[in-house]
mmCIF file of N, CA and C in Angstrom:
data_model
loop_
_atom_site.group_PDB
_atom_site.id
_atom_site.type_symbol
_atom_site.label_atom_id
_atom_site.label_comp_id
_atom_site.label_asym_id
_atom_site.label_seq_id
_atom_site.Cartn_x
_atom_site.Cartn_y
_atom_site.Cartn_z
ATOM 1 N N MET A 232 -7.317 7.196 13.205
ATOM 2 C CA MET A 232 -6.725 5.448 13.201
ATOM 3 C C MET A 232 -6.133 5.377 14.536
ATOM 4 N N THR A 233 -6.607 3.768 13.862
ATOM 5 C CA THR A 233 -6.377 2.922 15.167
ATOM 6 C C THR A 233 -5.147 2.113 14.493
ATOM 7 N N ASP A 234 -5.006 1.253 15.554
ATOM 8 C CA ASP A 234 -4.226 -0.225 15.120
ATOM 9 C C ASP A 234 -4.968 -1.442 15.038
ATOM 10 N N THR A 235 -6.252 -1.072 15.033
ATOM 11 C CA THR A 235 -7.235 -2.514 15.354
ATOM 12 C C THR A 235 -6.907 -3.518 13.500
ATOM 13 N N LEU A 236 -7.385 -4.199 14.054
ATOM 14 C CA LEU A 236 -6.977 -5.778 12.975
ATOM 15 C C LEU A 236 -7.979 -5.657 11.605
ATOM 16 N N LEU A 237 -7.910 -5.547 10.457
ATOM 17 C CA LEU A 237 -9.215 -5.603 9.532
ATOM 18 C C LEU A 237 -9.889 -6.919 9.585
ATOM 19 N N ASP A 238 -10.282 -6.561 9.960
ATOM 20 C CA ASP A 238 -11.848 -7.574 10.368
ATOM 21 C C ASP A 238 -11.896 -8.275 7.864
ATOM 22 N N GLU A 239 -12.346 -9.135 7.877
ATOM 23 C CA GLU A 239 -12.382 -9.291 6.886
ATOM 24 C C GLU A 239 -13.217 -9.619 5.486
ATOM 25 N N ARG A 240 -14.574 -8.966 6.028
ATOM 26 C CA ARG A 240 -14.601 -7.026 4.759
ATOM 27 C C ARG A 240 -13.544 -6.769 5.101
ATOM 28 N N ALA A 241 -13.240 -5.839 5.132
ATOM 29 C CA ALA A 241 -12.495 -3.998 5.507
ATOM 30 C C ALA A 241 -11.168 -5.073 4.191
ATOM 31 N N LEU A 242 -11.027 -6.273 4.819
ATOM 32 C CA LEU A 242 -9.742 -6.813 3.551
ATOM 33 C C LEU A 242 -10.215 -6.725 2.018
ATOM 34 N N SER A 243 -11.286 -7.740 2.375
ATOM 35 C CA SER A 243 -11.675 -7.834 1.029
ATOM 36 C C SER A 243 -12.503 -6.932 -0.325
ATOM 37 N N LYS A 244 -12.228 -5.111 0.463
ATOM 38 C CA LYS A 244 -12.668 -4.031 0.259
ATOM 39 C C LYS A 244 -11.026 -3.958 0.089
ATOM 40 N N LEU A 245 -10.350 -3.484 0.661
ATOM 41 C CA LEU A 245 -8.897 -3.295 0.267
ATOM 42 C C LEU A 245 -8.290 -3.738 -1.106
ATOM 43 N N ARG A 246 -8.600 -5.439 -0.527
ATOM 44 C CA ARG A 246 -7.987 -5.559 -2.456
ATOM 45 C C ARG A 246 -8.018 -4.993 -3.260
ATOM 46 N N TRP A 247 -9.647 -5.093 -3.290
ATOM 47 C CA TRP A 247 -10.116 -4.126 -4.725
ATOM 48 C C TRP A 247 -9.856 -3.279 -4.942
ATOM 49 N N ARG A 248 -9.887 -2.594 -4.216
ATOM 50 C CA ARG A 248 -9.520 -1.485 -4.139
ATOM 51 C C ARG A 248 -8.091 -0.810 -4.325
ATOM 52 N N CYS A 249 -7.558 -2.368 -4.183
ATOM 53 C CA CYS A 249 -5.666 -2.001 -4.754
ATOM 54 C C CYS A 249 -4.906 -2.640 -5.534
ATOM 55 N N ARG A 250 -6.669 -3.107 -6.639
ATOM 56 C CA ARG A 250 -6.968 -3.968 -8.261
ATOM 57 C C ARG A 250 -5.878 -2.716 -8.182
ATOM 58 N N ARG A 251 -4.592 -2.711 -9.917
ATOM 59 C CA ARG A 251 -4.192 -1.337 -10.705
ATOM 60 C C ARG A 251 -3.949 -1.666 -12.923
ATOM 61 N N GLY A 252 -3.612 -0.944 -12.927
ATOM 62 C CA GLY A 252 -3.288 -0.649 -13.856
ATOM 63 C C GLY A 252 -1.860 -1.558 -14.575
ATOM 64 N N LEU A 253 -1.514 -1.285 -14.116
ATOM 65 C CA LEU A 253 0.575 -1.409 -13.447
ATOM 66 C C LEU A 253 0.891 -2.878 -13.423
ATOM 67 N N LEU A 254 1.292 -3.841 -14.177
ATOM 68 C CA LEU A 254 2.005 -5.100 -13.246
ATOM 69 C C LEU A 254 2.567 -4.538 -12.357
ATOM 70 N N GLU A 255 3.555 -3.872 -13.394
ATOM 71 C CA GLU A 255 4.590 -3.508 -11.477
ATOM 72 C C GLU A 255 4.146 -3.619 -10.136
ATOM 73 N N ASN A 256 3.372 -2.924 -10.398
ATOM 74 C CA ASN A 256 2.625 -2.076 -9.139
ATOM 75 C C ASN A 256 1.783 -2.900 -8.664
ATOM 76 N N ASP A 257 0.744 -4.123 -9.524
ATOM 77 C CA ASP A 257 0.345 -5.018 -9.176
ATOM 78 C C ASP A 257 0.742 -6.370 -7.740
ATOM 79 N N LEU A 258 2.069 -6.789 -8.976
ATOM 80 C CA LEU A 258 2.822 -7.126 -8.544
ATOM 81 C C LEU A 258 3.595 -7.245 -7.207
ATOM 82 N N PHE A 259 3.451 -6.310 -6.404
ATOM 83 C CA PHE A 259 3.836 -5.374 -5.558
ATOM 84 C C PHE A 259 2.682 -5.644 -4.116
ATOM 85 N N VAL A 260 1.957 -5.184 -4.891
ATOM 86 C CA VAL A 260 0.719 -4.985 -4.253
ATOM 87 C C VAL A 260 0.771 -6.584 -3.355
ATOM 88 N N GLU A 261 0.077 -7.424 -4.414
ATOM 89 C CA GLU A 261 0.270 -8.633 -4.686
ATOM 90 C C GLU A 261 1.111 -10.029 -3.003
ATOM 91 N N ARG A 262 2.432 -8.940 -3.110
ATOM 92 C CA ARG A 262 3.898 -9.642 -2.775
ATOM 93 C C ARG A 262 2.627 -8.947 -1.141
ATOM 94 N N PHE A 263 3.317 -7.285 -1.139
ATOM 95 C CA PHE A 263 2.504 -6.807 -0.094
ATOM 96 C C PHE A 263 1.362 -8.095 0.802
ATOM 97 N N PHE A 264 -0.042 -8.179 0.305
ATOM 98 C CA PHE A 264 -0.419 -8.929 0.931
ATOM 99 C C PHE A 264 -0.661 -10.786 1.176
ATOM 100 N N ALA A 265 0.398 -10.872 -0.225
ATOM 101 C CA ALA A 265 0.710 -12.000 0.188
ATOM 102 C C ALA A 265 1.817 -11.983 2.032
ATOM 103 N N ARG A 266 2.202 -11.393 2.496
ATOM 104 C CA ARG A 266 2.542 -10.738 3.704
ATOM 105 C C ARG A 266 3.033 -10.318 4.722
ATOM 106 N N HIS A 267 1.377 -9.876 4.897
ATOM 107 C CA HIS A 267 1.728 -9.201 5.837
ATOM 108 C C HIS A 267 -0.261 -8.761 6.126
ATOM 109 N N GLU A 268 -1.359 -9.121 5.384
ATOM 110 C CA GLU A 268 -2.646 -9.167 5.145
ATOM 111 C C GLU A 268 -3.647 -10.223 5.843
ATOM 112 N N SER A 269 -3.045 -10.867 7.019
ATOM 113 C CA SER A 269 -3.039 -11.014 8.616
ATOM 114 C C SER A 269 -3.345 -10.489 9.599
ATOM 115 N N ALA A 270 -2.284 -9.589 9.113
ATOM 116 C CA ALA A 270 -1.940 -8.441 9.738
ATOM 117 C C ALA A 270 -1.800 -6.885 9.788
ATOM 118 N N LEU A 271 -2.426 -6.110 9.049
ATOM 119 C CA LEU A 271 -2.539 -5.666 8.240
ATOM 120 C C LEU A 271 -3.248 -4.596 9.464
ATOM 121 N N THR A 272 -3.744 -3.698 9.819
ATOM 122 C CA THR A 272 -4.126 -3.258 10.778
ATOM 123 C C THR A 272 -5.172 -1.793 9.968
ATOM 124 N N THR A 273 -6.150 -0.950 11.030
ATOM 125 C CA THR A 273 -7.067 -0.419 10.211
ATOM 126 C C THR A 273 -6.461 1.313 9.701
ATOM 127 N N ARG A 274 -4.889 1.660 10.532
ATOM 128 C CA ARG A 274 -4.503 2.771 10.513
ATOM 129 C C ARG A 274 -3.552 1.937 9.670
ATOM 130 N N GLN A 275 -2.588 0.976 8.707
ATOM 131 C CA GLN A 275 -2.105 1.159 7.814
ATOM 132 C C GLN A 275 -3.087 1.026 6.419
ATOM 133 N N ALA A 276 -4.555 -0.091 6.525
ATOM 134 C CA ALA A 276 -5.065 0.137 5.070
ATOM 135 C C ALA A 276 -4.861 1.613 4.841
ATOM 136 N N GLU A 277 -5.129 3.007 6.040
ATOM 137 C CA GLU A 277 -5.886 3.841 5.489
ATOM 138 C C GLU A 277 -4.510 4.871 4.698
ATOM 139 N N GLY A 278 -3.345 4.741 5.169
ATOM 140 C CA GLY A 278 -2.387 4.809 4.094
ATOM 141 C C GLY A 278 -2.199 3.869 2.778
ATOM 142 N N LEU A 279 -2.389 2.638 3.168
ATOM 143 C CA LEU A 279 -2.432 2.042 1.188
ATOM 144 C C LEU A 279 -3.147 2.212 1.036
ATOM 145 N N THR A 280 -4.412 2.612 1.743
ATOM 146 C CA THR A 280 -5.799 3.966 0.976
ATOM 147 C C THR A 280 -5.202 4.637 0.025
ATOM 148 N N LEU A 281 -4.239 5.796 0.667
ATOM 149 C CA LEU A 281 -3.504 6.690 0.588
ATOM 150 C C LEU A 281 -2.491 6.259 -1.125
ATOM 151 N N LEU A 282 -1.981 6.035 -0.428
ATOM 152 C CA LEU A 282 -1.569 5.240 -1.899
ATOM 153 C C LEU A 282 -2.099 5.434 -2.800
ATOM 154 N N MET A 283 -3.139 4.678 -2.798
ATOM 155 C CA MET A 283 -4.013 3.912 -3.999
ATOM 156 C C MET A 283 -3.928 4.715 -4.999
ATOM 157 N N ASP A 284 -3.980 5.779 -4.672
ATOM 158 C CA ASP A 284 -5.223 7.668 -5.123
ATOM 159 C C ASP A 284 -4.435 8.002 -5.229
ATOM 160 N N LEU A 285 -2.749 7.180 -6.023
ATOM 161 C CA LEU A 285 -1.918 8.697 -7.100
ATOM 162 C C LEU A 285 -1.868 7.410 -8.683
ATOM 163 N N SER A 286 -1.306 7.933 -9.078
ATOM 164 C CA SER A 286 -1.517 7.088 -10.593
ATOM 165 C C SER A 286 -0.841 6.637 -10.495
ATOM 166 N N ASP A 287 -1.180 4.933 -11.552
ATOM 167 C CA ASP A 287 0.342 3.934 -11.628
ATOM 168 C C ASP A 287 1.902 4.056 -11.721
ATOM 169 N N ASN A 288 2.226 5.965 -12.241
ATOM 170 C CA ASN A 288 2.860 6.168 -11.584
ATOM 171 C C ASN A 288 4.153 6.979 -11.618
ATOM 172 N N ASP A 289 3.028 7.032 -10.668
ATOM 173 C CA ASP A 289 4.176 7.791 -9.311
ATOM 174 C C ASP A 289 3.479 6.447 -7.737
ATOM 175 N N LEU A 290 2.270 6.707 -8.013
ATOM 176 C CA LEU A 290 2.556 5.206 -7.247
ATOM 177 C C LEU A 290 3.948 4.347 -7.259
ATOM 178 N N LEU A 291 4.442 4.279 -8.802
ATOM 179 C CA LEU A 291 5.549 3.035 -9.322
ATOM 180 C C LEU A 291 7.356 3.824 -8.824
ATOM 181 N N ASP A 292 6.807 5.051 -8.582
ATOM 182 C CA ASP A 292 8.712 5.987 -8.607
ATOM 183 C C ASP A 292 8.488 5.902 -7.124
ATOM 184 N N LEU A 293 7.000 6.025 -6.074
ATOM 185 C CA LEU A 293 6.727 5.667 -4.337
ATOM 186 C C LEU A 293 8.309 4.353 -4.665
ATOM 187 N N LEU A 294 6.908 3.021 -5.299
ATOM 188 C CA LEU A 294 7.591 2.277 -5.243
ATOM 189 C C LEU A 294 8.834 2.078 -5.654
ATOM 190 N N LEU A 295 9.433 1.821 -6.265
ATOM 191 C CA LEU A 295 11.046 1.206 -7.148
ATOM 192 C C LEU A 295 11.563 2.925 -5.812
ATOM 193 N N ALA A 296 11.152 3.567 -5.179
ATOM 194 C CA ALA A 296 12.232 4.384 -4.560
ATOM 195 C C ALA A 296 12.628 5.796 -5.346
ATOM 196 N N ARG A 297 12.255 6.011 -6.231
ATOM 197 C CA ARG A 297 12.936 6.531 -6.915
ATOM 198 C C ARG A 297 12.430 8.090 -6.654
ATOM 199 N N LYS A 298 11.527 8.483 -6.298
ATOM 200 C CA LYS A 298 10.846 9.161 -5.454
ATOM 201 C C LYS A 298 9.999 9.140 -3.467
ATOM 202 N N GLU A 299 10.482 9.841 -3.096
ATOM 203 C CA GLU A 299 9.834 9.790 -2.185
ATOM 204 C C GLU A 299 8.563 10.503 -1.615
ATOM 205 N N PRO A 300 7.743 10.386 -1.349
ATOM 206 C CA PRO A 300 6.573 11.185 -0.643
ATOM 207 C C PRO A 300 6.084 12.488 0.308
ATOM 208 N N ASP A 301 6.041 12.975 -0.528
ATOM 209 C CA ASP A 301 6.080 14.637 0.446
ATOM 210 C C ASP A 301 4.609 15.193 0.416
ATOM 211 N N GLY A 302 4.637 16.070 0.606
ATOM 212 C CA GLY A 302 3.861 16.511 0.785
ATOM 213 C C GLY A 302 1.617 16.100 2.520
ATOM 214 N N ASP A 303 0.965 15.644 1.157
ATOM 215 C CA ASP A 303 -0.078 15.317 2.249
ATOM 216 C C ASP A 303 0.622 13.757 2.482
ATOM 217 N N LEU A 304 1.242 13.391 1.843
ATOM 218 C CA LEU A 304 1.442 11.830 1.966
ATOM 219 C C LEU A 304 3.029 11.841 2.767
ATOM 220 N N ARG A 305 3.489 13.429 3.283
ATOM 221 C CA ARG A 305 4.461 13.089 4.262
ATOM 222 C C ARG A 305 3.722 11.630 5.888
ATOM 223 N N ARG A 306 3.000 11.287 5.832
ATOM 224 C CA ARG A 306 2.751 10.812 6.635
ATOM 225 C C ARG A 306 2.916 9.385 7.761
ATOM 226 N N ASP A 307 2.687 9.072 8.441
ATOM 227 C CA ASP A 307 3.516 7.626 8.635
ATOM 228 C C ASP A 307 2.701 6.551 8.763
ATOM 229 N N ASP A 308 1.798 6.405 8.659
ATOM 230 C CA ASP A 308 0.667 5.824 7.715
ATOM 231 C C ASP A 308 1.706 4.696 6.844
ATOM 232 N N VAL A 309 1.254 5.981 6.104
ATOM 233 C CA VAL A 309 2.752 5.655 4.216
ATOM 234 C C VAL A 309 3.902 5.618 4.121
ATOM 235 N N LEU A 310 4.293 5.677 5.656
ATOM 236 C CA LEU A 310 5.614 5.650 4.924
ATOM 237 C C LEU A 310 5.810 4.085 5.873
ATOM 238 N N GLU A 311 4.782 4.244 6.235
ATOM 239 C CA GLU A 311 5.173 2.607 7.073
ATOM 240 C C GLU A 311 4.716 1.443 6.170
ATOM 241 N N VAL A 312 4.006 2.066 5.608
ATOM 242 C CA VAL A 312 2.938 1.286 4.471
ATOM 243 C C VAL A 312 4.225 0.937 3.509
ATOM 244 N N LEU A 313 4.592 2.152 2.679
ATOM 245 C CA LEU A 313 5.725 1.678 1.872
ATOM 246 C C LEU A 313 6.695 0.839 2.292
ATOM 247 N N GLN A 314 7.742 1.014 2.866
ATOM 248 C CA GLN A 314 8.541 0.171 3.871
ATOM 249 C C GLN A 314 7.951 -1.309 3.406
ATOM 250 N N LEU A 315 7.451 -0.824 3.938
ATOM 251 C CA LEU A 315 6.959 -2.591 4.101
ATOM 252 C C LEU A 315 6.422 -3.231 2.406
ATOM 253 N N MET A 316 5.588 -2.425 1.679
ATOM 254 C CA MET A 316 5.809 -2.782 0.850
ATOM 255 C C MET A 316 7.107 -2.629 -0.395
ATOM 256 N N ARG A 317 8.235 -1.818 0.353
ATOM 257 C CA ARG A 317 9.819 -2.301 -0.948
ATOM 258 C C ARG A 317 9.576 -3.132 -0.332
ATOM 259 N N ALA A 318 10.141 -4.023 0.514
ATOM 260 C CA ALA A 318 10.966 -4.725 1.752
ATOM 261 C C ALA A 318 11.152 -6.046 0.240
ATOM 262 N N ARG A 319 11.945 -6.269 0.493
ATOM 263 C CA ARG A 319 12.505 -7.460 -0.258
ATOM 264 C C ARG A 319 11.721 -9.128 0.278
ATOM 265 N N HIS A 320 12.305 -8.476 1.517
ATOM 266 C CA HIS A 320 12.100 -9.331 2.355
ATOM 267 C C HIS A 320 10.547 -10.454 3.407
#
């Protein structure tokens, strides 16, 4: 994993991968992309991909800070992306 910026194709694939079934999750994801897509790195994309592997309810619990990542999700890239997704401003 590196801090190389994502190219347009990788960004497009990531956006597609991040589509969710719960509207609440989609709102977090859309806000995240609106704020950060031009500066997204491959390392952050890896963290985001791991979050997207979760069920909708588990992801929402993390986004709303009802839970914190544990186990395999307790990684710097996941924590960084989660912090960016939770930020209101």
